[in-house]
mmCIF file of C-alpha atoms and ligand atoms in Angstrom:
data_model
loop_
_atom_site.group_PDB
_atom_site.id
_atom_site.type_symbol
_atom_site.label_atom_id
_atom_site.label_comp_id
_atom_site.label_asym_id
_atom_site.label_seq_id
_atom_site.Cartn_x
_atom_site.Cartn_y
_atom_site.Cartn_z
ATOM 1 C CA UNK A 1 -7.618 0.579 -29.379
ATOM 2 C CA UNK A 2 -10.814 0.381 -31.447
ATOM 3 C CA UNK A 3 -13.774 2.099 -29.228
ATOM 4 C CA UNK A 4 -16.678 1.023 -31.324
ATOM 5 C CA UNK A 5 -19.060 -1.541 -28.345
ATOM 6 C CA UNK A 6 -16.857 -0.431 -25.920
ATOM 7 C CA UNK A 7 -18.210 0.576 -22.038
ATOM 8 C CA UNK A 8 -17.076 3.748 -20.964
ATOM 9 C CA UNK A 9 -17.844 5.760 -17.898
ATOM 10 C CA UNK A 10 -17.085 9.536 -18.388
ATOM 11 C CA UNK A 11 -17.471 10.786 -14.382
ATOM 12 C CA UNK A 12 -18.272 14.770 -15.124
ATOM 13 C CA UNK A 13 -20.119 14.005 -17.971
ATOM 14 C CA UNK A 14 -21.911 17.681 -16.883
ATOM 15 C CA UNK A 15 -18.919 19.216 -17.073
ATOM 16 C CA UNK A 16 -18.182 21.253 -20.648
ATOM 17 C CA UNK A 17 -15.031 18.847 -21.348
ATOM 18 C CA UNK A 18 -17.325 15.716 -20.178
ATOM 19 C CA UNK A 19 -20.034 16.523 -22.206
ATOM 20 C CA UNK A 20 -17.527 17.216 -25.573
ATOM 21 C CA UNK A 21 -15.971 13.381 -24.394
ATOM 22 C CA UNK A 22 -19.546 11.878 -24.173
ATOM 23 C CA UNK A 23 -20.249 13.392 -27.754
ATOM 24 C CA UNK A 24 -16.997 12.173 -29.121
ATOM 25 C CA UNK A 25 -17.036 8.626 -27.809
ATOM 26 C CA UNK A 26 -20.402 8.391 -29.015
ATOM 27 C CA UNK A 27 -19.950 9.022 -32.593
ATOM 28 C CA UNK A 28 -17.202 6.397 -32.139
ATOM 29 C CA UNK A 29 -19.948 4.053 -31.166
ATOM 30 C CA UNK A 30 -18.833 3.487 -27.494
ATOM 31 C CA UNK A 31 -21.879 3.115 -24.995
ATOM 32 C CA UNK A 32 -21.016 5.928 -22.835
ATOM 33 C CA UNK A 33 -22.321 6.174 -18.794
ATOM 34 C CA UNK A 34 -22.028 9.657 -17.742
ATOM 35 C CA UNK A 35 -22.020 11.217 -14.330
ATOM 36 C CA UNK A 36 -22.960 14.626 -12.819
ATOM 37 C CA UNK A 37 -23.163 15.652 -9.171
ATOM 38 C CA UNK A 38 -26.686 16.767 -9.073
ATOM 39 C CA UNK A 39 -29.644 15.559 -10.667
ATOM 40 C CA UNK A 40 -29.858 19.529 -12.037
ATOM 41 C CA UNK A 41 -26.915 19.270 -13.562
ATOM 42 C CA UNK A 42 -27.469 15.894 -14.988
ATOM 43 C CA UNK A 43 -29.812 17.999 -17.250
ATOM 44 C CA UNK A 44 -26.284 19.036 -18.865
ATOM 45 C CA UNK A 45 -24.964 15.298 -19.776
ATOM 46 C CA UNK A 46 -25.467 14.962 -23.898
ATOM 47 C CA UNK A 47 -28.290 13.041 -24.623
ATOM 48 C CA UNK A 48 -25.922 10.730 -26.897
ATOM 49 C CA UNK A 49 -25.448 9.410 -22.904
ATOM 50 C CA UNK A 50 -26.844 6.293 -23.071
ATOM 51 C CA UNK A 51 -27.211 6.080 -19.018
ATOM 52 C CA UNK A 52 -26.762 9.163 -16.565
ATOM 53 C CA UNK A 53 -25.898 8.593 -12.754
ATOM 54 C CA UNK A 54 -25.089 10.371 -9.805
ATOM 55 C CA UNK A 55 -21.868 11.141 -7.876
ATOM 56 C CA UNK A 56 -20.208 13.387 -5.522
ATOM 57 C CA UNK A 57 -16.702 13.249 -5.206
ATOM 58 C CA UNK A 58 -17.132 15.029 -2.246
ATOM 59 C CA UNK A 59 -19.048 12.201 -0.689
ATOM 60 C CA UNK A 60 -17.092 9.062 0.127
ATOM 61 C CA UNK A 61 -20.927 7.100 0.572
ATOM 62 C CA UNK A 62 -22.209 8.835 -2.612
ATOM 63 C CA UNK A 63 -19.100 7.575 -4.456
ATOM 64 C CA UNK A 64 -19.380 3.702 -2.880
ATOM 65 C CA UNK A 65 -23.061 3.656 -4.048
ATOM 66 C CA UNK A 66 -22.005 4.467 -7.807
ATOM 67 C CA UNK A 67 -18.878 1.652 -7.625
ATOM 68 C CA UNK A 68 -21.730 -0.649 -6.110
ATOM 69 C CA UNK A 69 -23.858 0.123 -8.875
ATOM 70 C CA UNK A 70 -21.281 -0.357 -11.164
ATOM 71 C CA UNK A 71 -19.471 -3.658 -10.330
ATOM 72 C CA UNK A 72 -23.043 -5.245 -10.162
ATOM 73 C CA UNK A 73 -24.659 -3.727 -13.177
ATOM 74 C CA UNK A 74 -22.275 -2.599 -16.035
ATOM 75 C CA UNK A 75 -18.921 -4.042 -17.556
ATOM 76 C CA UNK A 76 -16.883 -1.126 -17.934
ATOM 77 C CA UNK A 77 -13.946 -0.859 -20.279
ATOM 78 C CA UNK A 78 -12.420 2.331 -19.364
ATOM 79 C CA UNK A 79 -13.037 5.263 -17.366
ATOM 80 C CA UNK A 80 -12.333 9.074 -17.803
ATOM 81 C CA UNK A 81 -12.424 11.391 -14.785
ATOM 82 C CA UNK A 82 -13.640 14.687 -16.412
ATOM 83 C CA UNK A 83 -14.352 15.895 -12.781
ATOM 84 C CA UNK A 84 -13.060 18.755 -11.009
ATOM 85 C CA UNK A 85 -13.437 22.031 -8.982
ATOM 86 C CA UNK A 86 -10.760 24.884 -8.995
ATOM 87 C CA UNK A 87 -10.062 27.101 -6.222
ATOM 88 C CA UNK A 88 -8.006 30.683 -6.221
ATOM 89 C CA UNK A 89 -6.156 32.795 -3.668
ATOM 90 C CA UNK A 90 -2.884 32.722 -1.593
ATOM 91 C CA UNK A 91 -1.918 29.776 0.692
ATOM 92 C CA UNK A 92 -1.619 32.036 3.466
ATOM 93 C CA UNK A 93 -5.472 32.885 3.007
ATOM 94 C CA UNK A 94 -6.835 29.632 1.978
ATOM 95 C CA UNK A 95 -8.891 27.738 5.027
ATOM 96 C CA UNK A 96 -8.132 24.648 5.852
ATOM 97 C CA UNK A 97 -11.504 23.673 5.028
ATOM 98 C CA UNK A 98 -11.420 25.070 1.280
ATOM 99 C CA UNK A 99 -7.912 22.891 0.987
ATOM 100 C CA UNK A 100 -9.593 20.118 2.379
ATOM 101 C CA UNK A 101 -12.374 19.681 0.137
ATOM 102 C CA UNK A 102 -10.459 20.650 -3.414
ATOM 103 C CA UNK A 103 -8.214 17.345 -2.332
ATOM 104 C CA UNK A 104 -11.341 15.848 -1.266
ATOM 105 C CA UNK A 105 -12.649 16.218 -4.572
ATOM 106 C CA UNK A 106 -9.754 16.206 -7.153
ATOM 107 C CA UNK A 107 -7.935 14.019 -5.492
ATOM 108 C CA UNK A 108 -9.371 11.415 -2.340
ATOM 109 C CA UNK A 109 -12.351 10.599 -4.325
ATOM 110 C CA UNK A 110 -11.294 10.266 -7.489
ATOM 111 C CA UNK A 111 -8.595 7.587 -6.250
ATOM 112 C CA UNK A 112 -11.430 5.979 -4.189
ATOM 113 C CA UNK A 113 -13.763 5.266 -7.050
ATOM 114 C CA UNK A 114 -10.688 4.461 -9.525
ATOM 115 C CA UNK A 115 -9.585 1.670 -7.100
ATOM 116 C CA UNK A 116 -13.132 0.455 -6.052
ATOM 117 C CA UNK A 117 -13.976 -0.289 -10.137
ATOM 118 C CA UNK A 118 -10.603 -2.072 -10.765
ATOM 119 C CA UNK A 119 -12.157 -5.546 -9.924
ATOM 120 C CA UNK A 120 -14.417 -4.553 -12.952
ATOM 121 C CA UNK A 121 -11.782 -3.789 -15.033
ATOM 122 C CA UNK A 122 -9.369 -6.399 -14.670
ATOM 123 C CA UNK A 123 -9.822 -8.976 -17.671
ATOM 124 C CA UNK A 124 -11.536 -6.444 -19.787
ATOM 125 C CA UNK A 125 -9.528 -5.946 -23.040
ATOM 126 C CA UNK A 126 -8.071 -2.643 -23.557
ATOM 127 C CA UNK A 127 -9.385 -1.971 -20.256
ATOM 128 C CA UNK A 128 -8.024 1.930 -19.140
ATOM 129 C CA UNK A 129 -8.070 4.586 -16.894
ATOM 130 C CA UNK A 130 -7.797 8.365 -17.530
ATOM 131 C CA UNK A 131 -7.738 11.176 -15.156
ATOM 132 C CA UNK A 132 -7.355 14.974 -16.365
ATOM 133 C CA UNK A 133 -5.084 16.351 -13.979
ATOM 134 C CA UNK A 134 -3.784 19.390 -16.134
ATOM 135 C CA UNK A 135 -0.827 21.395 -16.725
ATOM 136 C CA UNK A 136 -0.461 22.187 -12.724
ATOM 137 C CA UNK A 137 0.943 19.170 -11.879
ATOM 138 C CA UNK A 138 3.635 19.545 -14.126
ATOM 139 C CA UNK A 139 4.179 23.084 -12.937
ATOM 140 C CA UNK A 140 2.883 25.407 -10.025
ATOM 141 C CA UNK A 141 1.422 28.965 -10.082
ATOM 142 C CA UNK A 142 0.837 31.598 -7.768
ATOM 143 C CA UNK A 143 -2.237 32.123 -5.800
ATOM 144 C CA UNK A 144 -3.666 28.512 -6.881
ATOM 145 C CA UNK A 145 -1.674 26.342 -4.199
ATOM 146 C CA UNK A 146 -4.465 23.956 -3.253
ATOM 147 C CA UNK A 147 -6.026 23.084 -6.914
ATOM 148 C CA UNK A 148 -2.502 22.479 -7.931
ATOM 149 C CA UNK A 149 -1.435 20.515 -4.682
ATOM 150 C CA UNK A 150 -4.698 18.326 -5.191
ATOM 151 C CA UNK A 151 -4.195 17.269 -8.897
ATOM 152 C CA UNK A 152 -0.031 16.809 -8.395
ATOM 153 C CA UNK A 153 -1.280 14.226 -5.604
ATOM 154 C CA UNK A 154 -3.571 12.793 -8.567
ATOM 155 C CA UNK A 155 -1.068 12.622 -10.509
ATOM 156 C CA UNK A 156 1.668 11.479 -8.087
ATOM 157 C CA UNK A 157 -1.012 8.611 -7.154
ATOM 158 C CA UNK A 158 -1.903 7.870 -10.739
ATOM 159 C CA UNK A 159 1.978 7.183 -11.602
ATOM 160 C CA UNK A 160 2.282 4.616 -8.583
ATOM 161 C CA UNK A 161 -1.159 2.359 -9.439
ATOM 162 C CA UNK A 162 0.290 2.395 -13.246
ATOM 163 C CA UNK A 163 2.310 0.429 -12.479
ATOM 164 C CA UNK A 164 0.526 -1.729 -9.773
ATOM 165 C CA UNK A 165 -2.095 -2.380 -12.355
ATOM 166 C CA UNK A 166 -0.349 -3.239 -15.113
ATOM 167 C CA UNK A 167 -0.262 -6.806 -14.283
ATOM 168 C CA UNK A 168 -3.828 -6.729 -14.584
ATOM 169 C CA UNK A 169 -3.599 -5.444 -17.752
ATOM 170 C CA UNK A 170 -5.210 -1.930 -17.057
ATOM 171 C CA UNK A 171 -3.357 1.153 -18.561
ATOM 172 C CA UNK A 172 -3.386 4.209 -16.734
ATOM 173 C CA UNK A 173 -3.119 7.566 -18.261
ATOM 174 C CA UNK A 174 -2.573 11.282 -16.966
ATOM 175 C CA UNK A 175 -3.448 13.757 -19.273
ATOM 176 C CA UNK A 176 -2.329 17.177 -18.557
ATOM 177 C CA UNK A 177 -3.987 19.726 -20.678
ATOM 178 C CA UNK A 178 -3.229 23.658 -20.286
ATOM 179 C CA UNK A 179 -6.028 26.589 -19.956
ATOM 180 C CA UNK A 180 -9.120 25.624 -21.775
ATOM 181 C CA UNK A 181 -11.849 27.873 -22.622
ATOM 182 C CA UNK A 182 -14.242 26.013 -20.594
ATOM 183 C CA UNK A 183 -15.406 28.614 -17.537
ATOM 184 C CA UNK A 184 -14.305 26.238 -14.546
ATOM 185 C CA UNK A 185 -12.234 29.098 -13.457
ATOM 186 C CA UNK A 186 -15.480 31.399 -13.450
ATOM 187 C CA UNK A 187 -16.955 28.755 -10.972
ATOM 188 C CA UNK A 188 -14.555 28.083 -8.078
ATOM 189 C CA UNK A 189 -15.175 26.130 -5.158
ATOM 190 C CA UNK A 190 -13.214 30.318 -3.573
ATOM 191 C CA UNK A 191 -11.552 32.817 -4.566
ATOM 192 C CA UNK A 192 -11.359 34.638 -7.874
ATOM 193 C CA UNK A 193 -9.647 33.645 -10.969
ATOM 194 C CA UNK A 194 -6.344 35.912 -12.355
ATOM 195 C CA UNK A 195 -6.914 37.388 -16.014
ATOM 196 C CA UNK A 196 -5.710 34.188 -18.042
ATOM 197 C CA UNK A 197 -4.449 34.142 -21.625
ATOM 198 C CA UNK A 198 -7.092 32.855 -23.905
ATOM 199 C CA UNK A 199 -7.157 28.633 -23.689
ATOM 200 C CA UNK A 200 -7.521 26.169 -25.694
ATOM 201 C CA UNK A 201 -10.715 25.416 -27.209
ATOM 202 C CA UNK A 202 -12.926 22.147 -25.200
ATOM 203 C CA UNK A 203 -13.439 20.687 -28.793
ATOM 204 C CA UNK A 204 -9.677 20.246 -29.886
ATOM 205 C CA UNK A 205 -8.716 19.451 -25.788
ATOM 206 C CA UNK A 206 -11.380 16.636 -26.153
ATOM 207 C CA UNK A 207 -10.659 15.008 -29.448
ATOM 208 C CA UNK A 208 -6.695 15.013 -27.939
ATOM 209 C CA UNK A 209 -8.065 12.818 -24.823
ATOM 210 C CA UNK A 210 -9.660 10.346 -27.509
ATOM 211 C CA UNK A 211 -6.730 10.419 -29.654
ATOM 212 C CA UNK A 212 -4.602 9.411 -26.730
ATOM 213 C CA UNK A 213 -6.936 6.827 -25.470
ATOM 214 C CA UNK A 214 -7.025 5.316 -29.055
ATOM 215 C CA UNK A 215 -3.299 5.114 -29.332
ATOM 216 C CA UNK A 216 -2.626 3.576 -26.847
ATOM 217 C CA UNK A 217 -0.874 6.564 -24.970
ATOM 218 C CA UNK A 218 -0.084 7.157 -20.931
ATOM 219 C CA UNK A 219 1.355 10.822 -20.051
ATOM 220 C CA UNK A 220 -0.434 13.101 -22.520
ATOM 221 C CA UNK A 221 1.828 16.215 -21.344
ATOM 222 C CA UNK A 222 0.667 19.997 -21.350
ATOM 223 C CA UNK A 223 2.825 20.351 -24.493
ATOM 224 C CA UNK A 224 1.204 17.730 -26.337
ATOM 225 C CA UNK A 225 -2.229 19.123 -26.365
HETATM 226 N N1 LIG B 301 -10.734 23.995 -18.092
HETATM 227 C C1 LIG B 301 -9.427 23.943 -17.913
HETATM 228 O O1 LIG B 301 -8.687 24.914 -18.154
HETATM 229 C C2 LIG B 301 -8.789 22.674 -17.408
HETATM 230 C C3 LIG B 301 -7.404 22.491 -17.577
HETATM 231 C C4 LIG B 301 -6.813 21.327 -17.068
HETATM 232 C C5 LIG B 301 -7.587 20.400 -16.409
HETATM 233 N N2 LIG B 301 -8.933 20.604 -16.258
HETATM 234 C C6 LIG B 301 -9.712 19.613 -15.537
HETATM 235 O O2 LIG B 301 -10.676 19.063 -16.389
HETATM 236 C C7 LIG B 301 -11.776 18.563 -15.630
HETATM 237 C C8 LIG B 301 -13.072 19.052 -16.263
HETATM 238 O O3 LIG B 301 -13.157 20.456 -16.113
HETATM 239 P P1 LIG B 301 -13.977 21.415 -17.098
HETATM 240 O O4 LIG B 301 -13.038 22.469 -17.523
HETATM 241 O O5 LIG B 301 -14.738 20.646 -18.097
HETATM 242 O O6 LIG B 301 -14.957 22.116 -16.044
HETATM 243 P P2 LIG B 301 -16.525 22.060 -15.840
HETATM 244 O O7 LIG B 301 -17.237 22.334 -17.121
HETATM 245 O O8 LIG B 301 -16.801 22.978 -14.698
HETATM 246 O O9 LIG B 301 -16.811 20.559 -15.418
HETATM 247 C C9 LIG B 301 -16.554 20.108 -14.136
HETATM 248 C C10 LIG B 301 -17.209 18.767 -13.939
HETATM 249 O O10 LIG B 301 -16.837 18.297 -12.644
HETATM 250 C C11 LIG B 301 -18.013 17.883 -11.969
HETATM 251 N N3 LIG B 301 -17.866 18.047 -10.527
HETATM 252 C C12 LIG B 301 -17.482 19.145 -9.851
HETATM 253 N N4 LIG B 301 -17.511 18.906 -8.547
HETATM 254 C C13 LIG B 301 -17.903 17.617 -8.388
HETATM 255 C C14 LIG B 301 -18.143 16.789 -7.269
HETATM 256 N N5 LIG B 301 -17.985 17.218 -6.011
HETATM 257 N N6 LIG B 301 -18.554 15.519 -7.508
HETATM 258 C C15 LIG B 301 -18.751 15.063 -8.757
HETATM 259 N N7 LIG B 301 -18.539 15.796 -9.866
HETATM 260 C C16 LIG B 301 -18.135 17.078 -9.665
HETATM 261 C C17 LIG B 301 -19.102 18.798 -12.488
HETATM 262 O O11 LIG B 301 -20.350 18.202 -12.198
HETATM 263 P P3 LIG B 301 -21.688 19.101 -12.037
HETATM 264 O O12 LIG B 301 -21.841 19.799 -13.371
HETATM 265 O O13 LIG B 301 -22.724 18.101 -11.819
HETATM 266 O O14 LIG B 301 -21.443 20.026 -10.926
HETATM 267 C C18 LIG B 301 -18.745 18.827 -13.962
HETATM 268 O O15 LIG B 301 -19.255 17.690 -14.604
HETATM 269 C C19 LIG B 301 -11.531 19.072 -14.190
HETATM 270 O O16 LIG B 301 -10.932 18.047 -13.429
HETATM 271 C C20 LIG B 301 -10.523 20.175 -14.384
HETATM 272 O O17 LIG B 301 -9.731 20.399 -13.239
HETATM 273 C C21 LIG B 301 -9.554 21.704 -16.758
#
């Protein structure tokens, strides 16, 4: 697909990936919207943003207010969820409360504000969805339980409403990059990260997401980035 005039919403447009997608997109003459939990950290969307909102994922009101906004105000063509927190330690010392809101976040409200901007999609050409779940839903590891339990669920949900939404002509896609070298695992919603190999660099991790968009792909697997 060609992205030049198209509408995209990159939710975690703060975030270090976000920000490299808003860039990208940009120079490929999409009109980006970007998103960032606090109106702080909106100070870290790209300029080349040509509108910056609020969400928390955390928030099921917070997230209605932005698919309100939305459906009223802008016709989106595709949406990226570049949003996420990451959380360390062993189940058997994880609250429930720190499980609660990683799947709050990564998963519950990212499927809430996928399925309330469908209506906007549908009849859009090209019109897509992209979540970055990551390599842990294609495999688990130690001492990270929750984060990987709440992105398989993304995942798992994101395979299901691929193919309920295909009639409607919206593609779904799942991309599951590896470690990247952006610091999310220096700020976790708990616990402390393990020493981790060096990752990929946000740059290369980000032009793969556009790639995939622009070809047209679904599963982008760990071992394709
Ligand atoms: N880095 C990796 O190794 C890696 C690998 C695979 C998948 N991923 C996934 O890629 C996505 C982007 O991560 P990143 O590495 O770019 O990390 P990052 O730089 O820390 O970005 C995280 C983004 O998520 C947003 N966010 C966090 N909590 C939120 C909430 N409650 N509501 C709304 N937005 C929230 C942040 O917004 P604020 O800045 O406003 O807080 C920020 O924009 C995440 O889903 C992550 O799990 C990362």
């Amino acid at each position: 697909m060609d992205l030049n005039e198209k509408c995209i919403l990159v939710v975690g447009g703060s975030g270090v990936l976000g920000g490299e997608l808003v860039k990208i997109l940009s120079t490929k003459g999409a009109r980006v919207l970007a998103t960032a939990r606090t109106a702080e950290t909106a100070q870290h969307i790209p300029d080349q943003a040509q509108l910056k909102l609020l969400v928390d994922l955390g928030d099921s009101a917070s997230i209605r207010v932005l698919t309100d906004y939305l459906s009223a105000n802008e016709p989106i063509d595709g949406i990226i969820l570049a949003a996420g927190r990451v959380g360390f330690g062993v189940a058997a010392e994880t609250s429930e409360g720190d499980v609660s809101t990683l799947t709050q976040v990564n998963f519950l409200g990212q499927a809430q504000l996928l399925t309330a901007l469908t209506q906007s999609l549908k009849g859009r050409e090209d019109a897509f969805v992209a979540a970055i779940t990551g390599v842990v839903a294609e495999k688990s590891f130690p001492g990270m339980s929750a984060y990987s339990a709440s992105k398989s669920a993304l995942s798992a949900w994101l395979g299901s409403v691929a193919m309920e939404w295909r009639r409607d002509k919206i593609r779904v896609m799942d991309l599951r990059p590896g470690h990247t070298e952006t610091g999310l695992a220096t700020r976790p919603l708990f616990g402390n990260a393990p020493q981790m190999p060096t990752g990929m660099s946000p740059e290369h991790v980000a032009q793969a997401i556009v790639s995939a968009i622009e070809s047209g792909a679904t599963v982008v697997s760990s071992a394709e980035f």
